[in-house]
Coordinates of C-alpha atoms in Angstrom, one line a residue:
Chain A
M1 CA -37.0 -186.8 21.5
E2 CA -34.9 -189.0 19.3
F3 CA -32.0 -191.1 20.8
G4 CA -29.3 -189.2 18.9
T5 CA -30.7 -185.8 19.9
F6 CA -30.8 -186.9 23.6
L7 CA -27.2 -188.0 23.4
W8 CA -26.2 -184.6 22.1
T9 CA -28.3 -182.9 24.8
T10 CA -26.7 -185.1 27.4
L11 CA -23.3 -183.9 26.2
G12 CA -24.4 -180.3 26.4
A13 CA -25.7 -180.9 30.0
V14 CA -22.4 -182.7 31.0
L15 CA -20.4 -179.8 29.6
T16 CA -22.6 -177.3 31.4
L17 CA -22.1 -179.1 34.7
A18 CA -18.3 -179.3 34.0
I19 CA -18.1 -175.5 33.6
F20 CA -20.2 -174.9 36.7
S21 CA -17.9 -177.2 38.7
F22 CA -15.4 -174.4 38.6
L23 CA -17.4 -172.7 41.3
Y24 CA -16.1 -175.4 43.6
K25 CA -12.5 -175.3 42.3
D26 CA -10.4 -175.9 39.2
N27 CA -10.8 -179.6 38.4
P28 CA -10.3 -182.1 35.5
F29 CA -13.9 -181.8 34.2
Y30 CA -13.6 -178.0 33.9
K31 CA -10.1 -178.3 32.3
F32 CA -11.5 -180.8 29.8
A33 CA -14.4 -178.5 28.8
E34 CA -12.1 -175.5 28.7
H35 CA -9.6 -177.1 26.3
L36 CA -12.5 -178.6 24.3
V37 CA -14.1 -175.2 23.7
V38 CA -10.7 -173.7 22.6
G39 CA -10.3 -176.4 20.0
V40 CA -13.9 -176.4 18.7
S41 CA -14.0 -172.6 18.7
A42 CA -10.7 -172.4 16.7
G43 CA -11.9 -175.1 14.3
Y44 CA -15.3 -173.3 13.9
W45 CA -13.6 -170.0 13.1
A46 CA -11.1 -171.6 10.7
V47 CA -14.0 -173.1 8.7
I48 CA -16.1 -169.9 8.8
L49 CA -13.1 -167.8 7.7
W50 CA -12.4 -170.2 4.9
H51 CA -15.9 -170.5 3.5
N52 CA -17.1 -167.0 4.2
G53 CA -13.8 -165.1 4.0
L54 CA -11.1 -166.5 1.9
V55 CA -13.1 -168.3 -0.8
P56 CA -15.5 -165.5 -1.8
N57 CA -13.0 -162.6 -1.3
L58 CA -9.9 -164.1 -2.7
L59 CA -10.1 -167.5 -4.4
E60 CA -13.4 -166.8 -6.3
R61 CA -12.0 -163.5 -7.5
L62 CA -8.8 -165.1 -8.6
R63 CA -10.3 -168.0 -10.5
D64 CA -11.8 -167.4 -14.0
G65 CA -13.5 -170.6 -15.0
D66 CA -12.5 -173.8 -13.3
W67 CA -8.8 -173.7 -14.0
Y68 CA -7.3 -172.9 -10.7
L69 CA -3.7 -172.8 -11.9
G70 CA -4.6 -170.0 -14.3
W71 CA -4.7 -167.4 -11.5
L72 CA -2.2 -165.2 -13.4
N73 CA -4.7 -165.2 -16.3
S74 CA -7.4 -164.1 -13.9
S75 CA -9.3 -160.8 -14.7
K76 CA -8.4 -159.6 -11.2
P77 CA -4.7 -160.7 -10.7
W78 CA -4.1 -157.8 -8.3
Y79 CA -5.8 -159.8 -5.6
L80 CA -2.6 -161.9 -5.5
I81 CA -0.9 -158.9 -3.8
P82 CA -2.9 -159.1 -0.5
A83 CA -2.5 -162.9 -0.6
I84 CA 1.3 -162.5 -0.9
L85 CA 1.2 -159.9 1.9
G86 CA -0.9 -162.2 4.0
L87 CA 1.7 -165.0 3.4
L88 CA 4.5 -162.6 4.4
M89 CA 3.0 -162.4 7.8
W90 CA 4.1 -166.0 8.3
T91 CA 7.7 -164.9 8.3
R92 CA 7.2 -164.1 12.0
F93 CA 8.2 -167.7 12.6
S94 CA 11.7 -167.0 11.2
K95 CA 14.2 -165.2 13.4
K96 CA 16.1 -164.0 10.4
Y97 CA 13.2 -162.8 8.3
S98 CA 10.6 -161.8 10.8
W99 CA 11.1 -158.1 10.0
I100 CA 9.4 -158.7 6.7
S101 CA 6.1 -159.4 8.5
R102 CA 6.1 -155.7 9.5
W103 CA 5.2 -154.7 5.9
P104 CA 1.7 -156.3 5.8
I105 CA 1.1 -155.4 9.5
S106 CA 2.0 -151.8 8.9
M107 CA -0.2 -151.7 5.7
Y108 CA -3.0 -153.1 7.8
I109 CA -2.4 -150.6 10.6
G110 CA -2.1 -147.7 8.2
I111 CA -5.4 -148.4 6.5
A112 CA -7.3 -149.3 9.7
T113 CA -6.1 -146.2 11.6
G114 CA -6.7 -143.9 8.6
V115 CA -10.2 -145.2 8.3
A116 CA -10.8 -145.0 12.0
I117 CA -9.9 -141.3 12.4
P118 CA -12.8 -139.7 10.4
L119 CA -15.2 -142.5 11.3
E120 CA -14.6 -142.2 15.0
M121 CA -15.1 -138.5 14.9
S122 CA -18.2 -138.8 12.8
N123 CA -19.9 -141.8 14.4
R124 CA -18.9 -141.5 18.0
V125 CA -17.9 -138.0 19.0
N126 CA -20.0 -135.9 16.6
K127 CA -23.1 -138.1 17.0
Q128 CA -22.9 -137.9 20.8
L129 CA -22.2 -134.1 20.8
Y130 CA -25.1 -133.6 18.4
A131 CA -27.5 -135.6 20.7
A132 CA -26.2 -133.7 23.8
M133 CA -27.0 -130.4 22.1
S134 CA -30.6 -131.2 21.3
K135 CA -33.4 -128.8 22.1
I136 CA -34.7 -128.6 25.7
H137 CA -38.5 -129.0 26.1
W138 CA -39.3 -126.4 28.7
D139 CA -43.0 -127.3 28.7
N140 CA -42.2 -130.6 30.4
F141 CA -41.6 -128.7 33.7
F142 CA -45.3 -128.3 34.3
G143 CA -45.9 -132.0 34.9
H144 CA -47.7 -133.6 37.8
G145 CA -46.1 -135.6 40.6
F146 CA -42.5 -136.3 41.6
L147 CA -41.5 -138.6 38.8
D148 CA -42.9 -136.3 36.1
T149 CA -41.0 -133.3 37.5
A150 CA -37.8 -135.4 37.7
A151 CA -38.4 -136.4 34.1
A152 CA -38.7 -132.7 33.1
Y153 CA -35.3 -132.0 34.6
S154 CA -33.8 -135.0 32.7
E155 CA -32.7 -133.1 29.6
I156 CA -30.8 -130.5 31.7
I157 CA -29.3 -133.3 33.9
I158 CA -28.0 -135.1 30.7
I159 CA -26.4 -131.9 29.4
I160 CA -24.8 -131.0 32.8
G161 CA -23.9 -134.6 33.5
T162 CA -22.1 -135.0 30.1
I163 CA -20.1 -131.8 30.5
A164 CA -19.3 -132.6 34.1
G165 CA -18.3 -136.1 33.2
L166 CA -16.0 -134.9 30.5
I167 CA -14.4 -132.3 32.9
Y168 CA -13.8 -135.1 35.4
F169 CA -11.7 -136.9 32.8
F170 CA -9.7 -133.7 32.1
F171 CA -6.5 -134.2 34.1
S172 CA -4.4 -131.4 32.6
K173 CA -5.8 -128.9 35.2
A174 CA -6.0 -129.5 39.0
H175 CA -9.5 -130.3 40.2
T176 CA -9.8 -127.3 42.5
G177 CA -12.2 -124.3 42.8
A178 CA -15.2 -124.1 40.4
F179 CA -13.5 -126.6 38.0
G180 CA -13.2 -129.1 40.9
T181 CA -16.9 -128.6 41.9
I182 CA -18.0 -129.5 38.3
A183 CA -15.6 -132.4 38.3
K184 CA -17.2 -133.6 41.5
I185 CA -20.6 -133.5 40.0
G186 CA -19.1 -135.4 37.1
I187 CA -17.9 -138.2 39.4
Y188 CA -21.4 -138.5 41.0
I189 CA -23.0 -138.9 37.6
L190 CA -20.4 -141.4 36.6
M191 CA -20.9 -143.4 39.8
I192 CA -24.6 -143.6 39.2
G193 CA -23.9 -144.6 35.6
F194 CA -21.4 -147.3 36.6
G195 CA -23.9 -148.6 39.2
A196 CA -26.7 -148.8 36.6
S197 CA -24.4 -150.5 34.0
F198 CA -23.2 -153.0 36.7
G199 CA -26.8 -153.8 37.6
L200 CA -27.6 -154.4 33.9
T201 CA -24.5 -156.6 33.5
V202 CA -25.4 -158.7 36.5
M203 CA -29.0 -159.1 35.3
A204 CA -27.7 -160.2 31.9
R205 CA -25.5 -162.9 33.5
I206 CA -28.3 -164.0 35.8
S207 CA -30.6 -164.4 32.7
L208 CA -28.0 -166.6 31.1
F209 CA -27.7 -168.7 34.3
I210 CA -31.5 -169.1 34.4
Q211 CA -31.4 -170.2 30.8
R212 CA -28.8 -172.8 31.6
I213 CA -30.8 -174.1 34.5
Q214 CA -34.0 -174.3 32.3
F215 CA -32.0 -176.2 29.7
M216 CA -30.8 -178.7 32.3
H217 CA -34.3 -179.1 33.7
E218 CA -36.6 -178.9 30.7
D219 CA -34.5 -180.1 27.8
W220 CA -32.6 -182.8 29.6
A221 CA -33.9 -184.0 33.0
V222 CA -37.6 -183.9 32.2
V223 CA -37.0 -185.7 28.8
A224 CA -35.0 -188.4 30.6
F225 CA -38.0 -189.1 32.9
E226 CA -40.6 -189.3 30.1
E227 CA -41.8 -192.9 30.5
T228 CA -43.8 -192.8 27.3
N229 CA -40.6 -192.4 25.3
P230 CA -39.6 -195.6 23.4
N231 CA -35.9 -194.9 24.5
Y232 CA -36.8 -194.4 28.1
G233 CA -34.4 -197.1 29.4
W234 CA -31.5 -195.6 27.5
F235 CA -32.4 -192.0 28.6
Q236 CA -32.5 -193.2 32.2
F237 CA -29.2 -195.0 31.8
F238 CA -27.4 -191.9 30.5
F239 CA -29.0 -189.6 33.0
W240 CA -27.9 -191.8 36.0
L241 CA -24.5 -192.3 34.4
V242 CA -23.9 -188.6 34.7
G243 CA -25.4 -188.6 38.2
F244 CA -23.0 -191.5 39.2
I245 CA -20.0 -189.6 37.8
I246 CA -20.9 -186.5 39.9
I247 CA -21.5 -188.6 43.1
A248 CA -18.2 -190.5 42.5
Y249 CA -16.3 -187.2 42.1
I250 CA -17.9 -185.7 45.3
A251 CA -17.1 -189.0 47.2
R252 CA -13.5 -188.9 46.0
E253 CA -13.1 -185.2 47.1
L254 CA -14.6 -186.1 50.5
Y255 CA -12.2 -189.0 50.8
V256 CA -9.2 -186.8 50.0
Y257 CA -10.4 -184.2 52.4
I258 CA -10.8 -186.7 55.3
K259 CA -7.4 -188.3 54.5
N260 CA -5.6 -185.0 54.6
R261 CA -7.4 -183.9 57.7
D262 CA -6.4 -187.2 59.5
K263 CA -2.8 -186.7 58.4
Q264 CA -2.8 -183.2 59.9
M265 CA -4.2 -184.5 63.2
V266 CA -1.4 -187.1 63.6
K267 CA 1.2 -185.6 65.9
P268 CA 4.8 -186.0 64.9
S269 CA 6.6 -188.5 67.2
Chain B
M1 CA 15.2 -150.1 6.2
K2 CA 13.7 -152.6 8.6
R3 CA 11.9 -149.9 10.6
Q4 CA 11.6 -147.0 8.2
I5 CA 9.6 -148.7 5.4
P6 CA 6.8 -149.9 7.9
V7 CA 6.6 -146.3 9.3
L8 CA 6.4 -144.9 5.8
L9 CA 3.7 -147.5 4.8
V10 CA 1.6 -146.6 7.8
F11 CA 1.9 -142.9 7.1
V12 CA 1.1 -143.1 3.4
F13 CA -1.9 -145.4 3.8
G14 CA -3.1 -143.7 6.9
V15 CA -3.0 -140.2 5.4
F16 CA -4.6 -141.4 2.1
M17 CA -7.5 -143.1 4.0
I18 CA -8.1 -139.9 6.1
F19 CA -8.3 -137.7 3.0
Q20 CA -10.2 -140.3 1.0
Y21 CA -13.1 -140.0 3.5
F22 CA -13.7 -136.4 2.4
S23 CA -13.5 -137.1 -1.3
P24 CA -16.7 -138.3 -2.9
H25 CA -14.8 -139.0 -6.2
E26 CA -15.6 -142.3 -8.0
Y27 CA -11.9 -143.3 -8.1
S28 CA -11.5 -142.6 -4.4
E29 CA -14.4 -144.8 -3.5
W30 CA -13.0 -147.5 -5.7
I31 CA -9.6 -147.4 -4.1
Y32 CA -11.3 -147.4 -0.6
K33 CA -13.3 -150.5 -1.4
F34 CA -10.2 -152.1 -2.9
L35 CA -8.0 -151.4 0.1
M36 CA -10.7 -152.6 2.5
D37 CA -10.8 -155.9 0.6
W38 CA -7.0 -156.1 0.9
I39 CA -7.0 -155.7 4.7
Y40 CA -9.8 -158.2 5.0
I41 CA -7.7 -160.8 3.2
I42 CA -4.6 -159.9 5.2
G43 CA -6.6 -160.2 8.4
I44 CA -7.7 -163.7 7.4
F45 CA -4.1 -164.7 7.0
A46 CA -3.4 -163.2 10.4
M47 CA -6.2 -165.3 11.9
A48 CA -4.7 -168.4 10.2
L49 CA -1.5 -167.5 11.9
G50 CA -3.3 -167.5 15.3
I51 CA -4.7 -171.0 14.6
W52 CA -1.3 -172.2 13.5
S53 CA 0.2 -170.8 16.7
L54 CA -2.4 -172.8 18.8
I55 CA -1.5 -176.0 16.9
H56 CA 2.2 -175.3 17.4
V57 CA 1.9 -174.6 21.2
S58 CA -0.4 -177.6 21.8
Y59 CA 1.9 -179.9 19.8
D60 CA 4.9 -178.6 21.6
K61 CA 3.2 -179.3 25.0
I62 CA 2.3 -182.9 23.9
K63 CA 5.8 -183.6 22.5
N64 CA 7.6 -182.5 25.7
K65 CA 4.9 -184.1 27.9
R66 CA 4.5 -180.9 29.9
H67 CA 2.1 -180.5 32.8
D68 CA -1.5 -181.3 31.8
W69 CA -0.4 -182.2 28.2
G70 CA -3.4 -184.6 27.9
Y71 CA -5.7 -181.6 27.6
S72 CA -3.8 -180.3 24.6
V73 CA -4.7 -183.6 22.9
V74 CA -8.3 -182.7 23.5
T75 CA -7.8 -179.2 22.0
L76 CA -6.0 -180.5 18.9
A77 CA -8.5 -183.3 18.4
A78 CA -11.5 -180.9 18.7
L79 CA -9.8 -178.5 16.3
F80 CA -9.1 -181.0 13.6
I81 CA -12.5 -182.8 13.9
M82 CA -14.3 -179.5 13.6
M83 CA -12.2 -178.5 10.5
F84 CA -12.8 -181.9 9.0
F85 CA -16.6 -181.6 9.4
G86 CA -16.5 -178.1 8.1
I87 CA -15.0 -179.1 4.8
T88 CA -17.0 -182.3 4.3
G89 CA -20.7 -182.9 3.8
F90 CA -23.4 -184.2 1.5
D91 CA -24.4 -182.6 -1.8
E92 CA -27.9 -182.4 -3.1
N93 CA -27.7 -186.0 -4.4
G94 CA -26.8 -187.1 -0.8
E95 CA -23.3 -187.9 -1.9
W96 CA -20.6 -187.5 0.8
G97 CA -17.3 -185.7 -0.1
F98 CA -14.8 -183.0 0.5
Y99 CA -16.1 -179.5 -0.5
F100 CA -13.4 -176.8 -0.3
M101 CA -15.0 -174.2 -2.6
T102 CA -18.7 -174.7 -1.8
Q103 CA -20.4 -174.4 1.5
E104 CA -21.7 -178.0 2.1
G105 CA -19.5 -178.3 5.1
L106 CA -21.4 -175.5 6.9
T107 CA -24.7 -177.5 6.7
N108 CA -23.0 -180.8 7.7
P109 CA -25.1 -182.1 10.6
M110 CA -22.0 -183.0 12.7
F111 CA -20.6 -179.5 12.2
R112 CA -23.9 -178.1 13.4
N113 CA -24.1 -180.5 16.3
F114 CA -20.6 -179.6 17.5
F115 CA -21.6 -175.9 17.3
N116 CA -25.0 -176.3 19.0
H117 CA -24.2 -178.9 21.6
I118 CA -20.6 -178.1 22.5
L119 CA -19.7 -174.6 21.6
V120 CA -23.0 -172.9 22.6
P121 CA -23.5 -174.6 26.0
I122 CA -19.9 -174.1 27.1
E123 CA -19.7 -170.4 26.1
T124 CA -23.2 -169.6 27.5
T125 CA -22.3 -171.3 30.8
M126 CA -18.9 -169.5 31.0
F127 CA -20.7 -166.2 30.7
S128 CA -23.4 -167.2 33.2
L129 CA -20.6 -168.2 35.6
L130 CA -19.6 -164.6 35.7
A131 CA -22.8 -163.8 37.5
F132 CA -21.4 -165.5 40.6
F133 CA -18.0 -163.9 40.4
I134 CA -19.5 -160.4 39.8
S135 CA -21.8 -160.9 42.7
S136 CA -19.1 -162.0 45.0
A137 CA -16.8 -159.1 43.9
A138 CA -19.7 -156.7 44.5
Y139 CA -20.4 -158.1 47.9
R140 CA -16.8 -157.3 48.9
A141 CA -16.5 -153.9 47.0
F142 CA -20.0 -152.4 47.5
R143 CA -19.8 -151.0 51.0
A144 CA -21.6 -147.8 51.7
R145 CA -18.4 -146.2 53.0
N146 CA -19.0 -142.7 51.5
V147 CA -21.5 -140.9 49.3
L148 CA -20.0 -142.0 46.0
A149 CA -19.9 -145.7 47.0
T150 CA -23.5 -145.4 48.3
M151 CA -24.7 -143.9 45.0
L152 CA -23.0 -146.8 43.1
L153 CA -24.6 -149.3 45.4
V154 CA -28.1 -147.8 45.3
S155 CA -28.3 -147.4 41.5
A156 CA -27.0 -150.9 41.0
L157 CA -29.5 -152.3 43.5
V158 CA -32.5 -150.4 41.9
V159 CA -31.6 -151.7 38.4
M160 CA -31.1 -155.3 39.7
L161 CA -34.3 -155.4 41.8
R162 CA -36.6 -153.7 39.4
F163 CA -38.2 -157.0 38.1
N164 CA -38.4 -158.5 41.6
P165 CA -42.0 -160.0 41.8
Y166 CA -42.0 -159.9 45.6
F167 CA -42.3 -156.1 45.7
G168 CA -45.9 -156.1 44.6
E169 CA -47.5 -154.1 41.9
A170 CA -47.3 -150.6 43.4
V171 CA -43.7 -150.7 44.6
G172 CA -42.6 -152.6 41.5
L173 CA -44.1 -150.0 39.2
Y174 CA -42.1 -147.2 41.0
M175 CA -39.0 -149.3 41.0
N176 CA -39.3 -149.8 37.3
K177 CA -39.8 -146.1 36.7
I178 CA -36.8 -145.1 38.9
A179 CA -34.6 -147.8 37.2
A180 CA -35.7 -146.6 33.8
W181 CA -34.9 -143.0 34.8
L182 CA -31.5 -144.0 36.1
L183 CA -30.7 -145.8 32.9
N184 CA -32.0 -143.1 30.6
V185 CA -30.7 -140.0 32.3
P186 CA -27.7 -140.2 34.6
N187 CA -26.4 -143.4 32.9
M188 CA -26.9 -141.8 29.5
A189 CA -25.0 -138.7 30.6
A190 CA -22.1 -140.9 32.0
K191 CA -22.1 -143.1 28.9
R192 CA -22.1 -140.0 26.6
A193 CA -19.1 -138.5 28.4
I194 CA -17.3 -141.8 28.3
L195 CA -18.1 -142.3 24.6
I196 CA -16.9 -138.9 23.7
G197 CA -13.7 -139.5 25.7
I198 CA -13.1 -142.8 24.1
G199 CA -13.7 -141.4 20.6
L200 CA -11.3 -138.5 21.2
G201 CA -8.8 -140.9 22.7
M202 CA -9.0 -143.3 19.8
V203 CA -8.5 -140.4 17.3
G204 CA -5.5 -139.2 19.3
T205 CA -3.9 -142.6 19.4
A206 CA -4.6 -143.2 15.7
L207 CA -3.0 -139.9 14.8
K208 CA 0.1 -140.9 16.9
V209 CA 0.3 -144.2 15.0
V210 CA -0.1 -142.5 11.6
L211 CA 2.5 -139.9 12.4
G212 CA 5.0 -142.6 13.6
I213 CA 5.1 -141.4 17.2
E214 CA 3.6 -144.7 18.4
R215 CA 5.4 -147.7 16.9
G216 CA 4.4 -150.5 19.3
Y217 CA 2.9 -152.5 16.4
M218 CA 6.4 -153.2 15.1
G219 CA 7.6 -155.1 18.1
K220 CA 11.2 -155.5 19.0
G221 CA 14.2 -156.0 16.7

């Protein structure tokens, strides 16, 4: 590994440790990493929105040739309208004129909600209803063994579970009698679903944790101890520098803890 | 005037976009594409407003030397450094310069290094940190107090333990099959009910906004 790459990897390792240090308590290393990521992330999105958003969708359309000031001579001058509307959003900073910012916002909301209504019905509600009403394969009931039989009932369980789940969320009628029984089946199905989703989420986070540990071990610690590397001395220096900072911080925390404990033990005269 | 015009705008554009969906006419398609471009551009300006707000808040904190103001310096420095690298770079002749209208900045090695070695490690670690908090919350919440809580606990445990190598081949195979069944059948039914509910809820809320019943987007004043 090259020297520069190792330095960047060390920075990644330090920031990983800084974030993990939050498991102990909120501390200066964590706060530093937290504020750093806010700045870097905002900067990253500003650049991406400029290069992939504003330039191709507005500026490129407005400029004909290379003469930028000739925007009004552009073949698509109507793109100045969303630009002006976008700029009107900045009136939010003025107490007197902040009401003007409602115009672009309401236009945005109007278009977005208008698009969402048919799309939500088509892509979410109708698609799910269509899938729920698919044909039941009755021949599956003649399987062998417990799991095969369970699988055969699956299609029926999905239909009943979906209807029962929807009924559980219907609060305009009291959950009593037959309606209440179906709602109860619904909550059982929902609980199993929530449990399974929770399990999947935990496993996804554990996978990320394993990946971070692998990064710290294979990409950083193992490389730092490769004696054949021409920069071995420098790699060792940076590795132990990080180690020293961690040990110094732990020692400081211990010192503060012991000092506070001794103070509490001293009885007031 | 201050409140009526926004409500009218939402109604006109909202109703137009609903009816546009059902019209396959060429002009309708053209206006749809045109308006989508418009809101994309307005959205970018709104994002810029957010970034400006971050600068403003951080600057204010530094200026008034509020608690932990030093960290705001880190935020601002990181923001400006990232933006600087994003608009500078080397062209095909290896010449360094500012590139506002072309994408040399996105291939700038420093911009990539900041992304790969600062943004990615921190964001990945923050998400992995949630594993600990979720587990600790689960330890406190997942008590087999009644049938419902037990069902939640058992299905979560089965899904979590299905890849456990200590179970051996036979038990592992069954655990995998049960976990797959839990995910594909009861979980599917629950998700389907929730998705249908979310879809209907979103349509209901969107209709309230279009018809001017819900006006929270206008704020006060």
